[in-house]
Short mmCIF file of C-alpha atoms and ligand atoms in Angstrom, two decimals:
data_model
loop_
_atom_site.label_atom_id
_atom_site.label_comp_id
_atom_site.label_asym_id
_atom_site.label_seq_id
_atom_site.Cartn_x
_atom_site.Cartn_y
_atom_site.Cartn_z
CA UNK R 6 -1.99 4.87 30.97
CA UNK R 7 -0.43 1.35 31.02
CA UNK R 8 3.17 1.48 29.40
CA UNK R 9 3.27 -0.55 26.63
CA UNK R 10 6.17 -3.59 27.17
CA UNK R 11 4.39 -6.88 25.42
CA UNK R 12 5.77 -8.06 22.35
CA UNK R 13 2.46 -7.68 20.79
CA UNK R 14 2.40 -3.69 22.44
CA UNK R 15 5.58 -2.65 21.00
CA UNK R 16 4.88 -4.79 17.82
CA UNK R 17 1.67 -2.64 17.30
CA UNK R 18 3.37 0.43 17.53
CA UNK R 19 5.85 -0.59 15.22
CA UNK R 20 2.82 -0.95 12.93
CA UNK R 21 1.28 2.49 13.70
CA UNK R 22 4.25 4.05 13.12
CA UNK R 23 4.10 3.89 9.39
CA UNK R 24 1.01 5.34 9.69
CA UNK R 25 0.91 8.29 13.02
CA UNK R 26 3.84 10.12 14.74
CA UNK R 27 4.27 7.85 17.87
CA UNK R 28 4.59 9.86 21.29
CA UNK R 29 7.85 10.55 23.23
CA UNK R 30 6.62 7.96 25.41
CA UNK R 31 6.06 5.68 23.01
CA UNK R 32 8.80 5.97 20.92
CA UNK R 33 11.09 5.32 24.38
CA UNK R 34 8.99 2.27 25.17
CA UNK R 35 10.11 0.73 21.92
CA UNK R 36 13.54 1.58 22.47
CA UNK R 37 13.85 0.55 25.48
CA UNK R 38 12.47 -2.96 24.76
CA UNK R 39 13.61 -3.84 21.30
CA UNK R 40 16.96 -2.90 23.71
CA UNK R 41 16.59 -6.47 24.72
CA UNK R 42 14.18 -8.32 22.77
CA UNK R 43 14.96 -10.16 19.77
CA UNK R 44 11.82 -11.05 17.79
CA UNK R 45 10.72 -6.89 18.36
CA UNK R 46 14.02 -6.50 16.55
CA UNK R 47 13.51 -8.93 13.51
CA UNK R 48 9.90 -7.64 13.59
CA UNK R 49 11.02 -4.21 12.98
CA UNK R 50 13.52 -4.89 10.46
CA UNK R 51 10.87 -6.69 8.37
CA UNK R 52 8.65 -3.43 8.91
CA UNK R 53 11.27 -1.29 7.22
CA UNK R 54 11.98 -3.96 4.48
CA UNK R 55 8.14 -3.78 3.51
CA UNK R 56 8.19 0.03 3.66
CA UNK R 57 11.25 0.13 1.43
CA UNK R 58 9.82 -2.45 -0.86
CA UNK R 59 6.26 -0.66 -1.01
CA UNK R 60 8.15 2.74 -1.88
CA UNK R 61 9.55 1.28 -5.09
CA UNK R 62 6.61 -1.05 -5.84
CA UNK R 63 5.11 2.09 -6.13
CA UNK R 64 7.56 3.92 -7.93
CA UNK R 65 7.68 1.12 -10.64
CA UNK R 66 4.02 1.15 -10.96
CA UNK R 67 4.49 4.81 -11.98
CA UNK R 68 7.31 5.01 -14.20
CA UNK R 69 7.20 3.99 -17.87
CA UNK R 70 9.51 0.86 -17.58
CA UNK R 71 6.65 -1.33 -15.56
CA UNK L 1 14.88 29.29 -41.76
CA UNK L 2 13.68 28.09 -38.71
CA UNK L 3 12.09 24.70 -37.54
CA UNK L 4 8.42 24.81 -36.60
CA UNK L 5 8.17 24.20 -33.08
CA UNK L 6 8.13 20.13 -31.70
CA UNK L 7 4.44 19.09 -32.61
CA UNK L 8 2.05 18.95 -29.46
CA UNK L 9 1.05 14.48 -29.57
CA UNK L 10 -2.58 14.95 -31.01
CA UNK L 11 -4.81 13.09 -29.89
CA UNK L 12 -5.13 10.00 -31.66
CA UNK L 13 -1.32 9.67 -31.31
CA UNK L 14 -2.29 9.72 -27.84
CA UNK L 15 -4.70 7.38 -27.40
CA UNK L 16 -2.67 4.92 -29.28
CA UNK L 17 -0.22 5.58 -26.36
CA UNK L 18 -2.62 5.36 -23.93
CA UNK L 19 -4.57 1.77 -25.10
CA UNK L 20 -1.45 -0.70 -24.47
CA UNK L 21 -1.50 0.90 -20.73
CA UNK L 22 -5.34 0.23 -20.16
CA UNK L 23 -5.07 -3.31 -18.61
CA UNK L 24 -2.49 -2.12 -16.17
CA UNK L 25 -4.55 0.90 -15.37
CA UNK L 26 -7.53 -0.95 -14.73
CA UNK L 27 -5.45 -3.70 -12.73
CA UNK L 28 -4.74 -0.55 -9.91
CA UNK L 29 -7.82 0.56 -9.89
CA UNK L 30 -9.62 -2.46 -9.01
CA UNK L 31 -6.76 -2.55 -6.40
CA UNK L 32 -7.31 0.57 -4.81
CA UNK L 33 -11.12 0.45 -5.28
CA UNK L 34 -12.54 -3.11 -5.04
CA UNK L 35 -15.28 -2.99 -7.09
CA UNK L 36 -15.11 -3.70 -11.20
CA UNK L 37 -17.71 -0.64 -12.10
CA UNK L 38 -16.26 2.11 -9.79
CA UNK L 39 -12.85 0.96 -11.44
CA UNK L 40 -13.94 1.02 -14.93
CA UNK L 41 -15.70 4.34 -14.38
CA UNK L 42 -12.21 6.02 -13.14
CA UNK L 43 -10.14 4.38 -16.07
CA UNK L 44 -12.74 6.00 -18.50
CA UNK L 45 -12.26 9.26 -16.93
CA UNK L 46 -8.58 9.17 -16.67
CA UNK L 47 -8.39 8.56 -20.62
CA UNK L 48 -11.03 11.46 -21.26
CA UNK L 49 -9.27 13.49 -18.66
CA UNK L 50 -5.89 12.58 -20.41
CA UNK L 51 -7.44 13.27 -24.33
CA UNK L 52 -9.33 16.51 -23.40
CA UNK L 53 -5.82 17.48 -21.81
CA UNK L 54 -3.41 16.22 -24.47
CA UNK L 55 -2.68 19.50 -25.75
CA UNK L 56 -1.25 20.15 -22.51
CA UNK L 57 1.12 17.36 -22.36
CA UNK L 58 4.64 17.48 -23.78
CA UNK L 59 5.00 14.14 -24.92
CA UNK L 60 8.02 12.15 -24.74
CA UNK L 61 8.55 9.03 -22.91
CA UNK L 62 6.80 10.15 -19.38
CA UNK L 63 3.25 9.07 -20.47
CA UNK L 64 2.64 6.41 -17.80
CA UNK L 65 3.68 8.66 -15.47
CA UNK L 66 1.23 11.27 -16.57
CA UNK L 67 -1.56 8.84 -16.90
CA UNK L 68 -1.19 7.07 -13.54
CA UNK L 69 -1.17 10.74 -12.09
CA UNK L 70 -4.58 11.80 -13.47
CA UNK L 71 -5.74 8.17 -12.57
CA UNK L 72 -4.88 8.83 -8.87
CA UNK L 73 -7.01 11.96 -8.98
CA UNK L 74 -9.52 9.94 -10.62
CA UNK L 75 -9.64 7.10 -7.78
CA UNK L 76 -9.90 9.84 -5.16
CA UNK L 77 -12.78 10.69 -7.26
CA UNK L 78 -13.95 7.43 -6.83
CA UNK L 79 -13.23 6.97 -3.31
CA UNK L 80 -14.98 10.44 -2.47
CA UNK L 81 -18.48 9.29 -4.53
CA UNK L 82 -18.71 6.09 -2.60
CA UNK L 83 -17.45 6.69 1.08
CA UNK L 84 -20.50 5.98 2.61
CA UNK L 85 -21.15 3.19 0.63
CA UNK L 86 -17.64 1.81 1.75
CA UNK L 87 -17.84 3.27 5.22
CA UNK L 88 -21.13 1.30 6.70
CA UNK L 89 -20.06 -1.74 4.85
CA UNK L 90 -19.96 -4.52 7.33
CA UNK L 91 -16.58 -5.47 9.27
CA UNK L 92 -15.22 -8.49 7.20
CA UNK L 93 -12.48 -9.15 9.14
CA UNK L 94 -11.79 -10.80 12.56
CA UNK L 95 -8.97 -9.25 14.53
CA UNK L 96 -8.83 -11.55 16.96
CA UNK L 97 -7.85 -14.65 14.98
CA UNK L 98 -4.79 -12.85 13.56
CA UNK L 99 -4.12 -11.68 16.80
CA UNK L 100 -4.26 -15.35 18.41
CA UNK L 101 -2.01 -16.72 15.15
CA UNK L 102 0.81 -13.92 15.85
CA UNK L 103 1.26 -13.61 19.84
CA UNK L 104 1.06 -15.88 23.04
CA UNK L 105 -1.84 -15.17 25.48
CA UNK L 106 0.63 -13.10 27.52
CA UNK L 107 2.04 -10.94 24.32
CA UNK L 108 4.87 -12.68 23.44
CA UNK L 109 5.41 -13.93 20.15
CA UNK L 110 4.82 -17.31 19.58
CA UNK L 111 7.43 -17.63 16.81
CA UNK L 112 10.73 -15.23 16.19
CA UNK L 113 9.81 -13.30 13.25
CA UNK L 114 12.15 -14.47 10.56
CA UNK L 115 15.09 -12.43 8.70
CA UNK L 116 13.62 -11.23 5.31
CA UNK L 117 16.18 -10.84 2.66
CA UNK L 118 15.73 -7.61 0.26
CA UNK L 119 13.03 -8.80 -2.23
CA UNK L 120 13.65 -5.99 -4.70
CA UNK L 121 16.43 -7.56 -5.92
CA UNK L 122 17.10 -6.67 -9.59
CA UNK L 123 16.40 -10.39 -10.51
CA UNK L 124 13.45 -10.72 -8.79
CA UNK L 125 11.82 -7.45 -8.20
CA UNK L 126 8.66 -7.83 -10.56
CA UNK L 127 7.88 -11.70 -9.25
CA UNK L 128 7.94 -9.88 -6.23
CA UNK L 129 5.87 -7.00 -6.76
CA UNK L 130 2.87 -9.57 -8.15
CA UNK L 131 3.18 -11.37 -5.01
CA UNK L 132 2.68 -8.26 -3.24
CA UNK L 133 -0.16 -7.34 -5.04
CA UNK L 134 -1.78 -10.29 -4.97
CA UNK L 135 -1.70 -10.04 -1.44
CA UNK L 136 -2.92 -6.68 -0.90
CA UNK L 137 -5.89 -7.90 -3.18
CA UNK L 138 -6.30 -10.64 -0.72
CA UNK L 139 -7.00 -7.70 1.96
CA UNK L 140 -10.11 -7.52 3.18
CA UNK L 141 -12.04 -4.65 1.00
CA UNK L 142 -12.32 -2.04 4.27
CA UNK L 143 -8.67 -2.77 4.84
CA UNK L 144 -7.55 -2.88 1.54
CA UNK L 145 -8.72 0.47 0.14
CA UNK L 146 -7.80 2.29 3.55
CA UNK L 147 -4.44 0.86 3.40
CA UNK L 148 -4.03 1.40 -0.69
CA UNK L 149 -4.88 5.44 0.12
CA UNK L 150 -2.15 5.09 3.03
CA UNK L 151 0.89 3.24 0.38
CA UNK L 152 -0.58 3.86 -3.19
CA UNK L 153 -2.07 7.55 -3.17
CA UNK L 154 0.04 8.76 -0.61
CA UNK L 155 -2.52 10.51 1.37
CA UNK L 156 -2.12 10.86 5.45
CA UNK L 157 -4.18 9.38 7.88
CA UNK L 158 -5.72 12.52 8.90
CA UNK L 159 -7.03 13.24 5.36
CA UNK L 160 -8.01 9.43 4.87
CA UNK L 161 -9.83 10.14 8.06
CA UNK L 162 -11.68 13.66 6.85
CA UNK L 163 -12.12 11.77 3.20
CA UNK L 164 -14.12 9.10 4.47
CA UNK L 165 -15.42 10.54 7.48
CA UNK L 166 -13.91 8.10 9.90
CA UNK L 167 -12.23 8.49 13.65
CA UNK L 168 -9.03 7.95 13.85
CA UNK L 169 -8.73 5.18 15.93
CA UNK L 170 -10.85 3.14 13.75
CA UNK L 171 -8.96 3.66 10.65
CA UNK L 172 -5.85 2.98 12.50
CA UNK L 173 -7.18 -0.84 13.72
CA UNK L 174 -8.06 -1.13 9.64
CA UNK L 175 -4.42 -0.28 8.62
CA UNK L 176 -2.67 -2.66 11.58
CA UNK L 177 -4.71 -5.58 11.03
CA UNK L 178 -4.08 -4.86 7.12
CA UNK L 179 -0.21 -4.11 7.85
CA UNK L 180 -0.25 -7.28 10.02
CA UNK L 181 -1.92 -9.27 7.24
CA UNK L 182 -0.37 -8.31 4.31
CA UNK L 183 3.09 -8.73 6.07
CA UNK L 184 1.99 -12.69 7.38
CA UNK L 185 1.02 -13.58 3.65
CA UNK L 186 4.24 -12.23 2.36
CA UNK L 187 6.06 -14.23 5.06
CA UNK L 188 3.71 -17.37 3.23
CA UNK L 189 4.17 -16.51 -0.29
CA UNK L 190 7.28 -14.87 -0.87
CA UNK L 191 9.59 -15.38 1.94
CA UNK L 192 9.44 -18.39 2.69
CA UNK L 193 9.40 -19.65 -0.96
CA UNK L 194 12.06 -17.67 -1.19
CA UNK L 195 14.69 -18.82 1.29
CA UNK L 196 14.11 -22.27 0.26
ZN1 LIG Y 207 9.35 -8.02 22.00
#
C-alpha cells in the first residue's frame, strides 16, 4: 500500500478519524507529516474545534435550557 | 401524619409540558431524517410514547431531556423503516468538485486552512449553533442523515453500517465529503463573518 504523505492524504485521515480507529501506520503517517506541515496542523486543529463544538451543540439540544 | 407521596405529572400536565417543545422536536427530526412525513410520524410517536409512559417519569425539570431521548429511539425507528428507501436513493453529491475547491492537483492545499477561534463562546454559542445547523441541513440528504446518526444519535459506524445495510467504505466517503462540507460552509458562514 502507498503511504499516505499528500496534504489531501493526511487531511482525509484526519477526517476518518472522527469516524474509524486509524491504523498504527496511519496514525504515524500523520504524525510524522503534520511534524512539518503547517496547513495539516491548522486543518487538524479546526477538526477538533468542530468536534468540541458538535459535542455541546448536542448537549444543548438535549438539556432543558435550549 | 404523613405527606402523600410527590404526585406522578398526569398526563395532561404532561402534554402541556410537552406542546411548547414540539417545534424544536420537529426541527431535529427533519434534521436527522430529511423528509417532512417520516419526521412528523416520529414526533407523533415520541409524544404517544412519552403520554403512554408518563406514569413512569418523575417529573421535575429534566423533561426535554426525556423527550429528546424517546425521540432518538423514535428516529432510529424512522431510519430503520426507510433504509432502503434512503439507501438506493441516487448519489446527489459530486466529490470531485469539493475535492478540486480544497487541494492542488498534486495534494497540497491550495489555501492554509485558517485559525478558527472557539465558537461556543458564552456570547455567541446559540448564533452559532443555528449556523451549524443550517449547514448540516444544507448536506446533501445521503450525507446528511449518515452523518446526523454519526454526531446526533451517537451510533458507530459499524452499526450505521449493519442499520442501513451499507459497506463500510461507502459510508465512510458519505461522512468525509459531509465532514469536508459542513466544515467549508462553516469556514463561509461563521468564521469568516466572524473574524471580521
Ligand atoms: Zn499537509
Amino acid at each position: 500500500m502507498k503511504i499516505p504523505n499528500s496534504c489531501r492524504d493526511i487531511s482525509g485521515l484526519l477526517l476518518a478519524r472522527e469516524d474509524r480507529t486509524l491504523s498504527l501506520g496511519e496514525r504515524l503517517a500523520v504524525r510524522a507529516h503534520i511534524l512539518t506541515c503547517r496547513a495539516c496542523r491548522r486543518f487538524e486543529k479546526q477538526t477538533l474545534i468542530l468536534r468540541d463544538a458538535l459535542r455541546q451543540w448536542r448537549q444543548s439540544r438535549q438539556q432543558d435550557q435550549g | 401524619m404523613n405527606r402523600p407521596p410527590q404526585p406522578v405529572l398526569d398526563a395532561d400536565a404532561l402534554a402541556r409540558q410537552i406542546e411548547p417543545l414540539r417545534p424544536t422536536l420537529l426541527r431535529l427530526a427533519r434534521l436527522q431524517l430529511r423528509n417532512e412525513a417520516w419526521a412528523e410520524d416520529a414526533v407523533s410517536e415520541t409524544v404517544l410514547a412519552a403520554l403512554q409512559g408518563a406514569a413512569g417519569f418523575r417529573g421535575g425539570a429534566q423533561v426535554k431531556t426525556w423527550i429528546i431521548g424517546i425521540l432518538k429511539h423514535k428516529l432510529l425507528d424512522q431510519l430503520r423503516l426507510h433504509a432502503r428507501e434512503t439507501t438506493v436513493a441516487a448519489d446527489d453529491d459530486d466529490g470531485e468538485a469539493l475535492d478540486g475547491e480544497l487541494y492542488r492537483r498534486d495534494g497540497h492545499f491550495r489555501e492554509l486552512p485558517e485559525k478558527w477561534a472557539d465558537p461556543c463562546s458564552e456570547l455567541q454559542r446559540e448564533q452559532f449553533f443555528a449556523v451549524l445547523e443550517a449547514c448540516m441541513e444544507r448536506l446533501p440528504g445521503r450525507q446528511g442523515r449518515v452523518f446526523l446518526m454519526r454526531e446526533w444519535l451517537e451510533i458507530d459506524s459499524a452499526a450505521i453500517c449493519q442499520e442501513l445495510a451499507i459497506a463500510p467504505t461507502n459510508l465512510w466517503i458519505l461522512l468525509h465529503r459531509a465532514r469536508l462540507r459542513l466544515r467549508e460552509c462553516l469556514q463561509l458562514n461563521w468564521f469568516v463573518a466572524a473574524s471580521r
